[in-house]
Coordinates of C-alpha atoms in Angstrom, one line a residue:
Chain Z
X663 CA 0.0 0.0 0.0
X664 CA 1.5 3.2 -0.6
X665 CA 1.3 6.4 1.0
X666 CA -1.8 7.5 2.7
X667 CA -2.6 10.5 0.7
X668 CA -5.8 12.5 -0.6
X669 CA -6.0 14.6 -3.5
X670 CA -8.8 15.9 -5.4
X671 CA -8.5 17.0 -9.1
X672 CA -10.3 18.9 -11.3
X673 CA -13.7 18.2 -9.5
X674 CA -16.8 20.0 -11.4
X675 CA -19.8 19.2 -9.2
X676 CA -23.2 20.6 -10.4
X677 CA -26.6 20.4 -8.1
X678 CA -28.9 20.9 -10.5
X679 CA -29.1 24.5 -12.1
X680 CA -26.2 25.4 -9.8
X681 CA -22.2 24.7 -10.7
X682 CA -21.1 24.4 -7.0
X683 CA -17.8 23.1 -7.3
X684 CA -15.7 24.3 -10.2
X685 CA -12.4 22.8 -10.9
X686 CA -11.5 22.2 -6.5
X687 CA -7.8 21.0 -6.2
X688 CA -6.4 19.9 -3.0
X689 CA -3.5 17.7 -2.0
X690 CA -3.6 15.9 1.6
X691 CA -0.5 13.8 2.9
X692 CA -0.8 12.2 5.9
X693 CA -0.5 14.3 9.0
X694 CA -2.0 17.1 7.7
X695 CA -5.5 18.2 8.3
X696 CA -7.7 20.4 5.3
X697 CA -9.7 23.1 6.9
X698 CA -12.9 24.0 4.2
X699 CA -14.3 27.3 5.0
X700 CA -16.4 29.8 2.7
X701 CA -19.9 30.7 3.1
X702 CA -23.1 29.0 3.3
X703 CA -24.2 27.2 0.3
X704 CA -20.3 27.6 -1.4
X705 CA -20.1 23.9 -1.7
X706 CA -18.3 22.5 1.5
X707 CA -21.1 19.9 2.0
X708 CA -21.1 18.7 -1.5
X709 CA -17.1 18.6 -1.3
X710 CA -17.4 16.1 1.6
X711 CA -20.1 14.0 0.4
X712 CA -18.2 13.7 -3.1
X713 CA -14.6 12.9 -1.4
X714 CA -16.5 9.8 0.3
X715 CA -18.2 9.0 -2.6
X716 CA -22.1 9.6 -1.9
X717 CA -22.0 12.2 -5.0
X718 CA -21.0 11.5 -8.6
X719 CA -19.0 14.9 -9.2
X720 CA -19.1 15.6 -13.4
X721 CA -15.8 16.0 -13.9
X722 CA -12.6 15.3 -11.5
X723 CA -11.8 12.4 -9.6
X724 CA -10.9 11.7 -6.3
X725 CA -7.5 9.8 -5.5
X726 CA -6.5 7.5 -2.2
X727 CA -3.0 6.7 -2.1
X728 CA -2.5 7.2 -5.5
X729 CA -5.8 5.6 -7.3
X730 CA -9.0 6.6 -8.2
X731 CA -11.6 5.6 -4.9
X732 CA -14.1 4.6 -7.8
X733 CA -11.7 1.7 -8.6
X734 CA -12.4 0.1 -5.0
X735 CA -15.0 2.0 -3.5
X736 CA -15.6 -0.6 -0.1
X737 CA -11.7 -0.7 0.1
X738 CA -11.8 2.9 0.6
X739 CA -15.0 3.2 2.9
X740 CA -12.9 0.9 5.1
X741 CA -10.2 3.3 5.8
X742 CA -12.5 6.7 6.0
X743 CA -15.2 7.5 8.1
X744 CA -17.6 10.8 7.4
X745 CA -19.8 12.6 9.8
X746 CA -22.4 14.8 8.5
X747 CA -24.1 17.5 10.1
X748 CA -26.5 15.6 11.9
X749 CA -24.8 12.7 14.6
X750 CA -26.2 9.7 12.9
X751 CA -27.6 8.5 15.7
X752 CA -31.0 6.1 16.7
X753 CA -32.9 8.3 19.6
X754 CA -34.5 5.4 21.2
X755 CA -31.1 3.5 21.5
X756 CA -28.6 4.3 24.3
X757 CA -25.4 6.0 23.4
X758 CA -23.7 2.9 24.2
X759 CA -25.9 0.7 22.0
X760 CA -25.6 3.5 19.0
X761 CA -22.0 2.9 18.8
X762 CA -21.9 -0.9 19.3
X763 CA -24.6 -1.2 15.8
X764 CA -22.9 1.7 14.2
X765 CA -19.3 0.5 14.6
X766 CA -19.7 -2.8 14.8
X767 CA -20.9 -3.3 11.0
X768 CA -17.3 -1.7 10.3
X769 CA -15.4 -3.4 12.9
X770 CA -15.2 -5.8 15.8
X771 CA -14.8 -3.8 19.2
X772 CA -14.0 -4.3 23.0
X773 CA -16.3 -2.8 25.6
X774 CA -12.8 -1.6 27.2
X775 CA -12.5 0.3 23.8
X776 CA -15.8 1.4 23.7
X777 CA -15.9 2.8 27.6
X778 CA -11.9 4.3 26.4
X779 CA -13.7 6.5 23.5
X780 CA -16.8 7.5 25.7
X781 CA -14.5 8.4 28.4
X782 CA -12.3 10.3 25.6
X783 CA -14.9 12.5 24.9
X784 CA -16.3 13.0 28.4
X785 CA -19.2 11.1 27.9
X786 CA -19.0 7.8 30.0
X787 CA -21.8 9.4 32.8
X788 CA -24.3 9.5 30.1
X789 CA -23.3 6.6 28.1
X790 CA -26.5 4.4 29.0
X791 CA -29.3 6.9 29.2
X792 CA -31.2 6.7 25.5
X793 CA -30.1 9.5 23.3
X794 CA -33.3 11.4 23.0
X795 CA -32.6 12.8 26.5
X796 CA -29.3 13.6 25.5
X797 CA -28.4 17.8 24.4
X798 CA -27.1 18.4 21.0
X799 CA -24.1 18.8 22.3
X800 CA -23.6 15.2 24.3
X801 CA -25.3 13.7 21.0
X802 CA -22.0 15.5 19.0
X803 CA -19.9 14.1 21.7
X804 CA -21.3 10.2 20.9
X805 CA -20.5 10.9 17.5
X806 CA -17.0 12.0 18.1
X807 CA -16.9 8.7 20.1
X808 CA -17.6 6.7 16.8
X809 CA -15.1 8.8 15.3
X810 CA -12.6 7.5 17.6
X811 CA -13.9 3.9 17.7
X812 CA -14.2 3.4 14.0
X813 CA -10.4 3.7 14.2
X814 CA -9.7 4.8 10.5
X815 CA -7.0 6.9 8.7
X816 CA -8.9 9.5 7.3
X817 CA -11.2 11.9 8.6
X818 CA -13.9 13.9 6.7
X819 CA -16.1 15.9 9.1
X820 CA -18.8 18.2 8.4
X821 CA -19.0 20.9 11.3
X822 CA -17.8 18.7 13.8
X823 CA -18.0 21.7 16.7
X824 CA -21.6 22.9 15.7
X825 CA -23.6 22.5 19.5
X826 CA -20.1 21.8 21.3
X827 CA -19.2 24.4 24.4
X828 CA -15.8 26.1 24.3
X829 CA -14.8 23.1 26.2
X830 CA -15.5 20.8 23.7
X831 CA -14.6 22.9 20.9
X832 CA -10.9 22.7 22.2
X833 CA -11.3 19.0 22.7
X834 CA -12.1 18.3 18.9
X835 CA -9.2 20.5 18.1
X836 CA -6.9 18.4 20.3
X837 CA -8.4 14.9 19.0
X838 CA -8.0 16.1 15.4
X839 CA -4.4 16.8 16.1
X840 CA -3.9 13.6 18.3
X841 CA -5.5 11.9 14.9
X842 CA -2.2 14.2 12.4
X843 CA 0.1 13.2 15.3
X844 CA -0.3 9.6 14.9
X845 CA -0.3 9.8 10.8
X846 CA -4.2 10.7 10.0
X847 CA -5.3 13.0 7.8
X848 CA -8.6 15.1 8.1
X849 CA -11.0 17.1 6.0
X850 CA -12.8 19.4 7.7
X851 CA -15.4 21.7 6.9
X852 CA -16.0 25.2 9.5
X853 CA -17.9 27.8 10.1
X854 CA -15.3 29.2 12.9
X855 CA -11.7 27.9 12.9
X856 CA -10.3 25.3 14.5
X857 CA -9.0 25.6 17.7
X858 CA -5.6 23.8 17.4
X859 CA -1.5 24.2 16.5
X860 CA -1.6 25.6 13.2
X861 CA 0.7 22.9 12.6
X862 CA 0.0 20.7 9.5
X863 CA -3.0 22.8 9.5
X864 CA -3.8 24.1 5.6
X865 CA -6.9 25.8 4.6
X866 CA -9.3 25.5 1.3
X867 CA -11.4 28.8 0.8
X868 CA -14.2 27.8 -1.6
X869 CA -16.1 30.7 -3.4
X870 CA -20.0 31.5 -4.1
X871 CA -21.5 28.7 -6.0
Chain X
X241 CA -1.4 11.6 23.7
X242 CA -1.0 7.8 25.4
X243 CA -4.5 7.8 24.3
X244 CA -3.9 8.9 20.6
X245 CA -0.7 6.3 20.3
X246 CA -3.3 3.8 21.0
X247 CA -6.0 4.4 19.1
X248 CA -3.4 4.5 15.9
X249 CA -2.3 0.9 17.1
X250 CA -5.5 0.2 16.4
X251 CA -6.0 1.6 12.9
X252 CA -3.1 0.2 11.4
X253 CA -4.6 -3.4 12.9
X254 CA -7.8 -2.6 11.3
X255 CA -5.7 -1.2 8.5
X256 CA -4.7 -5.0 7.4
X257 CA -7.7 -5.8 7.3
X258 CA -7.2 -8.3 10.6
X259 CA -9.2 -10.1 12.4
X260 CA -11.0 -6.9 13.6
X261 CA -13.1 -7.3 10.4
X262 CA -16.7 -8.6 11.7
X263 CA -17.7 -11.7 9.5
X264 CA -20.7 -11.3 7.1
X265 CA -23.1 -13.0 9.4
X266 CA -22.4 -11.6 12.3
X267 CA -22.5 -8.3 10.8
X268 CA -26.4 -9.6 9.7
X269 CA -26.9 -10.9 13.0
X270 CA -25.9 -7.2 14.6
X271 CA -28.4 -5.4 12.1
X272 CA -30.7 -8.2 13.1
X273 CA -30.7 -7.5 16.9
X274 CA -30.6 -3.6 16.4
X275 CA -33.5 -3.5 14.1
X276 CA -35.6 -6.2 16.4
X277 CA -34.6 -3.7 20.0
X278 CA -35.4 -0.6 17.9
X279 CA -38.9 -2.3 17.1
X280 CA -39.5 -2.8 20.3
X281 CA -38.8 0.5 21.4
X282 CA -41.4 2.3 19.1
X283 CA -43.9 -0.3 20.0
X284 CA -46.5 1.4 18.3
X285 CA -45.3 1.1 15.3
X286 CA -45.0 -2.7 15.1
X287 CA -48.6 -3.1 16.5
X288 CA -50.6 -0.6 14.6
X289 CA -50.3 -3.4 11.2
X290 CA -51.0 -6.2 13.1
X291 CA -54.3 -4.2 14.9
X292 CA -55.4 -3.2 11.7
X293 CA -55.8 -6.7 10.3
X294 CA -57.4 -7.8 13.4
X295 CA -59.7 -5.2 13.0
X296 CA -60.6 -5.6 9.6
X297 CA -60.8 -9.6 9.4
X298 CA -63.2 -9.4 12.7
X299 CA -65.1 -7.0 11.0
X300 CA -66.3 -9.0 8.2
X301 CA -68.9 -11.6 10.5
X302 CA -70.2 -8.6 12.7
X303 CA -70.5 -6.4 9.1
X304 CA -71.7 -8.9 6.3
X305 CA -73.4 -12.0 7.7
X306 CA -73.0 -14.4 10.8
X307 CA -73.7 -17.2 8.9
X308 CA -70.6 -19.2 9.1
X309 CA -71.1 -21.2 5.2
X310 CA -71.6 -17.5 3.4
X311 CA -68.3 -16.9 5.5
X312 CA -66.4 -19.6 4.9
X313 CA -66.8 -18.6 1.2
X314 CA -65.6 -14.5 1.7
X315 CA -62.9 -15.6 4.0
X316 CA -59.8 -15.8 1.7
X317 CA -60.5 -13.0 0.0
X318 CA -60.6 -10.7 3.3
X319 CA -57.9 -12.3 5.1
X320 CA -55.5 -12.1 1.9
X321 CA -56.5 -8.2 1.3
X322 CA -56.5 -7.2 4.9
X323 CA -52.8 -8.8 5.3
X324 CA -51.8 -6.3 2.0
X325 CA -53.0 -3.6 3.2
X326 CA -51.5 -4.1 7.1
X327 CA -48.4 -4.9 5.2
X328 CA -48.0 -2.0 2.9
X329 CA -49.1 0.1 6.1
X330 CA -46.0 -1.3 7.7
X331 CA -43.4 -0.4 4.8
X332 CA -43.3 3.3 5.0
X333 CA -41.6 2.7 8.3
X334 CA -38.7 0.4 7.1
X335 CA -36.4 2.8 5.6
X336 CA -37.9 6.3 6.4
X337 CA -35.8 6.5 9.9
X338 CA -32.6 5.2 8.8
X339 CA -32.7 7.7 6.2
X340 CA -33.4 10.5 8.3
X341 CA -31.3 10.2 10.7
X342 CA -28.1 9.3 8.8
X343 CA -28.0 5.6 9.7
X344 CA -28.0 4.8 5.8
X345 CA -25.5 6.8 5.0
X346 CA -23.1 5.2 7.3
X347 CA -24.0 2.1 5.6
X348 CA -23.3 3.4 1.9
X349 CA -19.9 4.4 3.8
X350 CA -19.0 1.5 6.0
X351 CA -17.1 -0.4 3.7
X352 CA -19.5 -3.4 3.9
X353 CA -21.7 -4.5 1.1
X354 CA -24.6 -2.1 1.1
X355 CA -26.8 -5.3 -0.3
X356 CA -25.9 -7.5 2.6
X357 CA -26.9 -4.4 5.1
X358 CA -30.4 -3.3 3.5
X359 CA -31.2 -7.2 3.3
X360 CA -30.6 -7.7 7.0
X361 CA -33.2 -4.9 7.4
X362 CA -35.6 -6.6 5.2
X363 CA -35.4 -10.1 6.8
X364 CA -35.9 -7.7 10.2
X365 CA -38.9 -6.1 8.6
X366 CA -40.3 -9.5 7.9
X367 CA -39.5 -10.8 11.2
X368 CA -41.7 -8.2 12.9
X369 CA -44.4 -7.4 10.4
X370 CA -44.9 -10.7 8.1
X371 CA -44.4 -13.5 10.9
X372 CA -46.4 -12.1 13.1
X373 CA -49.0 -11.4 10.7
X374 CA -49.1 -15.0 9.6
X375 CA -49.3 -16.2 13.1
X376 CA -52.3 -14.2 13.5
X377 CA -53.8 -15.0 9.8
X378 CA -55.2 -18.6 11.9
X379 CA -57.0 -16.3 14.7
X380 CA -58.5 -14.2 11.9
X381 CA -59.6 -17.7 10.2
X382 CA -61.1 -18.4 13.5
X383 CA -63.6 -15.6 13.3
X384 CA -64.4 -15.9 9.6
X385 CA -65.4 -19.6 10.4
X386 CA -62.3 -21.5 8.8
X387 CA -62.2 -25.3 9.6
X388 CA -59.5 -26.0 12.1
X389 CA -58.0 -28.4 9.5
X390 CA -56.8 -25.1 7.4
X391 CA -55.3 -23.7 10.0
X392 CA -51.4 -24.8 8.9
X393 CA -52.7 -24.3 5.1
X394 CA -53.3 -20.9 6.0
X395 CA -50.7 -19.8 8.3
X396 CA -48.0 -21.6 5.6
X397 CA -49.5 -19.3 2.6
X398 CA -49.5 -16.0 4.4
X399 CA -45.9 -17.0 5.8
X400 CA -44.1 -17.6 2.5
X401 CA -47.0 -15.0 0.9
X402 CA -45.5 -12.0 3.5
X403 CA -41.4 -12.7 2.2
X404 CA -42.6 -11.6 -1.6
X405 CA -44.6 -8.9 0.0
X406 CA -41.5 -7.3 2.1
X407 CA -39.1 -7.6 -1.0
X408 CA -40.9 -6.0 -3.0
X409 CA -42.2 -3.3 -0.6
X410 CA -38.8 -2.8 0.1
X411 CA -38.0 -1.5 -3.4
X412 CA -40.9 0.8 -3.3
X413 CA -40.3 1.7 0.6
X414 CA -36.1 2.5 -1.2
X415 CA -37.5 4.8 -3.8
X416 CA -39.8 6.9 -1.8
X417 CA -37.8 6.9 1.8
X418 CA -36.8 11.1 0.7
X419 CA -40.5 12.0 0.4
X420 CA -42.2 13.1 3.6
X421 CA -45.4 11.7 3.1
X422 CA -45.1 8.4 0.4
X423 CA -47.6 6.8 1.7
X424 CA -49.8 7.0 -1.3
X425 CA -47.1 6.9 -3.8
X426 CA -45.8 3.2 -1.8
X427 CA -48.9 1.9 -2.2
X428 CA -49.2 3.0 -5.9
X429 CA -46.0 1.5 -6.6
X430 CA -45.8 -1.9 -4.9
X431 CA -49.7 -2.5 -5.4
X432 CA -49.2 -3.6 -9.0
X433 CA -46.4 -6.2 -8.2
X434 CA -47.9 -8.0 -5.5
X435 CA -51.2 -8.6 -6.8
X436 CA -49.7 -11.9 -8.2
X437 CA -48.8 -12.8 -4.0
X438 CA -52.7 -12.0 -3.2
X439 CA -54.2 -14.6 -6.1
X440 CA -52.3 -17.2 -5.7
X441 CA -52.2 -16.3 -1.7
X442 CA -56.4 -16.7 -1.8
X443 CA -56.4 -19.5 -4.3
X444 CA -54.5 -21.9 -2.0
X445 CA -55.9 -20.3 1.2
X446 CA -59.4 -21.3 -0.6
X447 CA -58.3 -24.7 -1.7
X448 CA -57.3 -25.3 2.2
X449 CA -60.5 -24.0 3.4
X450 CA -62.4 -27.0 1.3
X451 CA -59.8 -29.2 2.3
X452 CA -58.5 -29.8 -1.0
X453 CA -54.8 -30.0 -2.0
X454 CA -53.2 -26.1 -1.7
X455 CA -49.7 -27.1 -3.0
X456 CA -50.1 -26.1 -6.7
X457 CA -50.2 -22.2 -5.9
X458 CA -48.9 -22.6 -2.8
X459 CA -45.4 -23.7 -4.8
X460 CA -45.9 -20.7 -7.4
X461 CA -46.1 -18.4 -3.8
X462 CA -42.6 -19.9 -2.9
X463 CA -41.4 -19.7 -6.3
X464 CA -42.3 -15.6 -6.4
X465 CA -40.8 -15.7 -3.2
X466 CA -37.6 -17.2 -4.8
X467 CA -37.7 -14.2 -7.5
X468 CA -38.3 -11.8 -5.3
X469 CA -35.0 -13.0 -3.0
X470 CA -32.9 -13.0 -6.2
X471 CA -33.9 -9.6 -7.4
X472 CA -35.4 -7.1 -4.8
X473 CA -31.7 -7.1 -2.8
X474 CA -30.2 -5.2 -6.3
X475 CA -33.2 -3.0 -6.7
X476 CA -33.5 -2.4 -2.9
X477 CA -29.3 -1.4 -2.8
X478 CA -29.5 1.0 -6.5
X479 CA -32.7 2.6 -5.4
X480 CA -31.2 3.5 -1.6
X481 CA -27.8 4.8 -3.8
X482 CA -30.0 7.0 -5.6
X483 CA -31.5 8.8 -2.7
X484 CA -28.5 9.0 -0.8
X485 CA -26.2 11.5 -3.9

């Protein structure tokens, strides 16, 4: 396998009368972590969603470790995980229970592992109280959790510190760097900056679609 | 950063794709168990079907005629077109959540075969909605005056009957799981297809009613069933693709 490494090239995205991406370029090696910023609506969503695959952009491609992701799309899956705006997350289950069906269709998991993340992301008081009675913010934090747990080399997060207090605004910071420290790369996509080293840190302005 | 050295120990084990990999069946045995608790959770929604065709089947005596003969005669008919309806009253539910919420997406993403995943949910869907409804298909029988003889001639049709009828409702339940209210347009879609389940379904439950031999359509029942295994899966995984861009 050879390097971990993202790049996107030439990507033309259009959703429906509107040409949201046109032409993106970006080059991630491991370790580094891609900050998206622009406005509402300037395509940082769609960028996400077409890096993982979800959308079919109409020109471009997008490359893992040197090959096209369409060429092995599961293969790919495998090593990413994507969180959107909303925590994907069952409100009648327990936070607990959320991430043992969530991760375990990617991966086999300890409960020491599982209690490790939850505590990781100051969640383990709440852990077995059904997510409905959670705030936004704890539900965020259970997400972050699976973030951890699915235990992949690339991140791509929409908004991860929409809901989150200053506390836990710093925390993602410091996971995401944790994540560059140890090899991972990140996409991000932000409203505010991230609060962390500006270290490996680069940043993708896209325009008005 | 302890923490963050071992959490990268773990990616690179899950990064040779080692034994942390979850085999296929237990991976349909999780989606089983998640979608069976989260049924039982939102009770309502599994028993609202299954009232509905109680309902309707008891109906028929206290509505048309209490003369058990002129009963006997109706009784396929309304026990095979009740169990449709409950049926396709139990579809929008299937995908609408996951889709909502994300859930699917994470599927799509997760690396595992999206067909595999979306089946699981079906055989989940039929587990609480199509069992239950053929267990129950014997008490209906009961009230329209069936002969205790057709009671396993019954409950077999509606059994093997329910599998075509959540395949294929699961296409329909795939293409309309982004509309808010698909109710109408489900039942517009899937209608068409099944009406081949609900003859054949009241022709055998008929021929076990006058205790004569059901197997003819009660083979063609399996066979759709068969078809519908093969095919549905593919439709079920491209329709879900769709929605999700």
């Amino acid at each position: 396998m050879s390097e971990a490494t993202l790049e996107g090239k030439h990507l033309h995205l259009w959703r429906g009368e509107r040409h949201v991406l046109r032409g993106v370029n970006f080059t991630v090696a491991a370790g580094q972590c891609l900050q998206l910023t622009g406005p509402n609506g300037s395509g940082k969503t769609s960028l996400l969603r077409t890096i993982c695959g979800l959308s079919y952009p109409e020109a471009g491609s997008v490359h893992w470790r040197g090959e096209d992701i369409r060429q092995d799309l599961p293969a790919f899956h495998a090593q990413m995980t994507y969180l959107g705006h909303e925590p994907p997350l069952k409100m009648e289950l327990t936070a607990r229970e959320n991430l043992k069906y969530w991760i375990g269709v990617r991966r086999r998991s300890s409960d020491r592992e599982m209690a490790q993340a939850l505590e990781q992301v100051g969640g383990d008081r709440w852990a077995d109280r059904p997510v409905h009675t959670l705030s936004a913010g704890q539900k965020r934090r259970v997400a972050l959790a699976g973030l951890l747990l699915s235990a992949v080399s690339l991140w791509l997060l929409d908004e991860p510190t929409t809901n989150l207090d200053v506390d836990g605004q710093r925390q993602v910071g410091t996971l995401i760097a944790e994540h560059l420290a140890s090899g991972g790369l990140a996409v991000v996509a932000v409203h505010h900056a991230l609060q962390m080293s500006p270290q490996g840190l680069h940043t993708l302005e896209l325009g008005n679609g | 950063m302890a923490e963050a050295s071992a959490w990268a120990a773990l990616r690179s084990a899950a990064g040779s794709q080692g034994p942390a990999v979850p085999s296929i069946g237990s991976v349909a045995r999780l989606m089983l168990e998640r979608d069976l608790r989260l049924a039982f959770r939102k009770a309502s929604q599994l028993v609202q079907p299954m009232a509905f065709f109680v309902i309707v089947t008891t109906l028929f005596p206290l509505a048309v005629t209490p003369n058990l003969v002129q009963l006997r005669r109706i009784a396929p008919g309304v026990i095979w077109a009740a169990a449709l309806l409950s049926s396709l009253l139990a579809l929008e539910f299937l995908f609408r959540d996951d889709a909502h919420d994300g859930t699917l997406e994470q599927f799509a993403l997760s690396g595992r075969s999206l067909t595999g995943l979306l089946l699981a949910k079906t055989v989940a869907h039929w587990l609480l909605t199509g069992l239950p409804l053929a267990l129950m298909a014997p008490i209906a029988g009961a009230a329209l005056g069936v002969p205790e003889a057709a009671m396993p001639g019954i409950l077999a049709t509606v059994a093997i009957g329910t599998v075509t009828l959540s395949l294929i409702g699961a296409v329909g339940a795939a293409l309309t799981m982004g509309l808010r209210r698909s109710g109408a347009l489900l039942s517009l879609l899937t209608l068409p297809l099944v009406i081949p389940v609900l003859i054949f379904g009241a022709r055998a439950t008929q021929l076990a009613i006058r205790s004569e031999a059901y197997r003819g359509p009660l083979l063609l029942l399996a066979a759709l069933a068969v078809l519908a295994i093969t095919l549905a899966p593919l439709a079920v995984t491209a329709a879900v693709r769709i929605n999700l861009e």
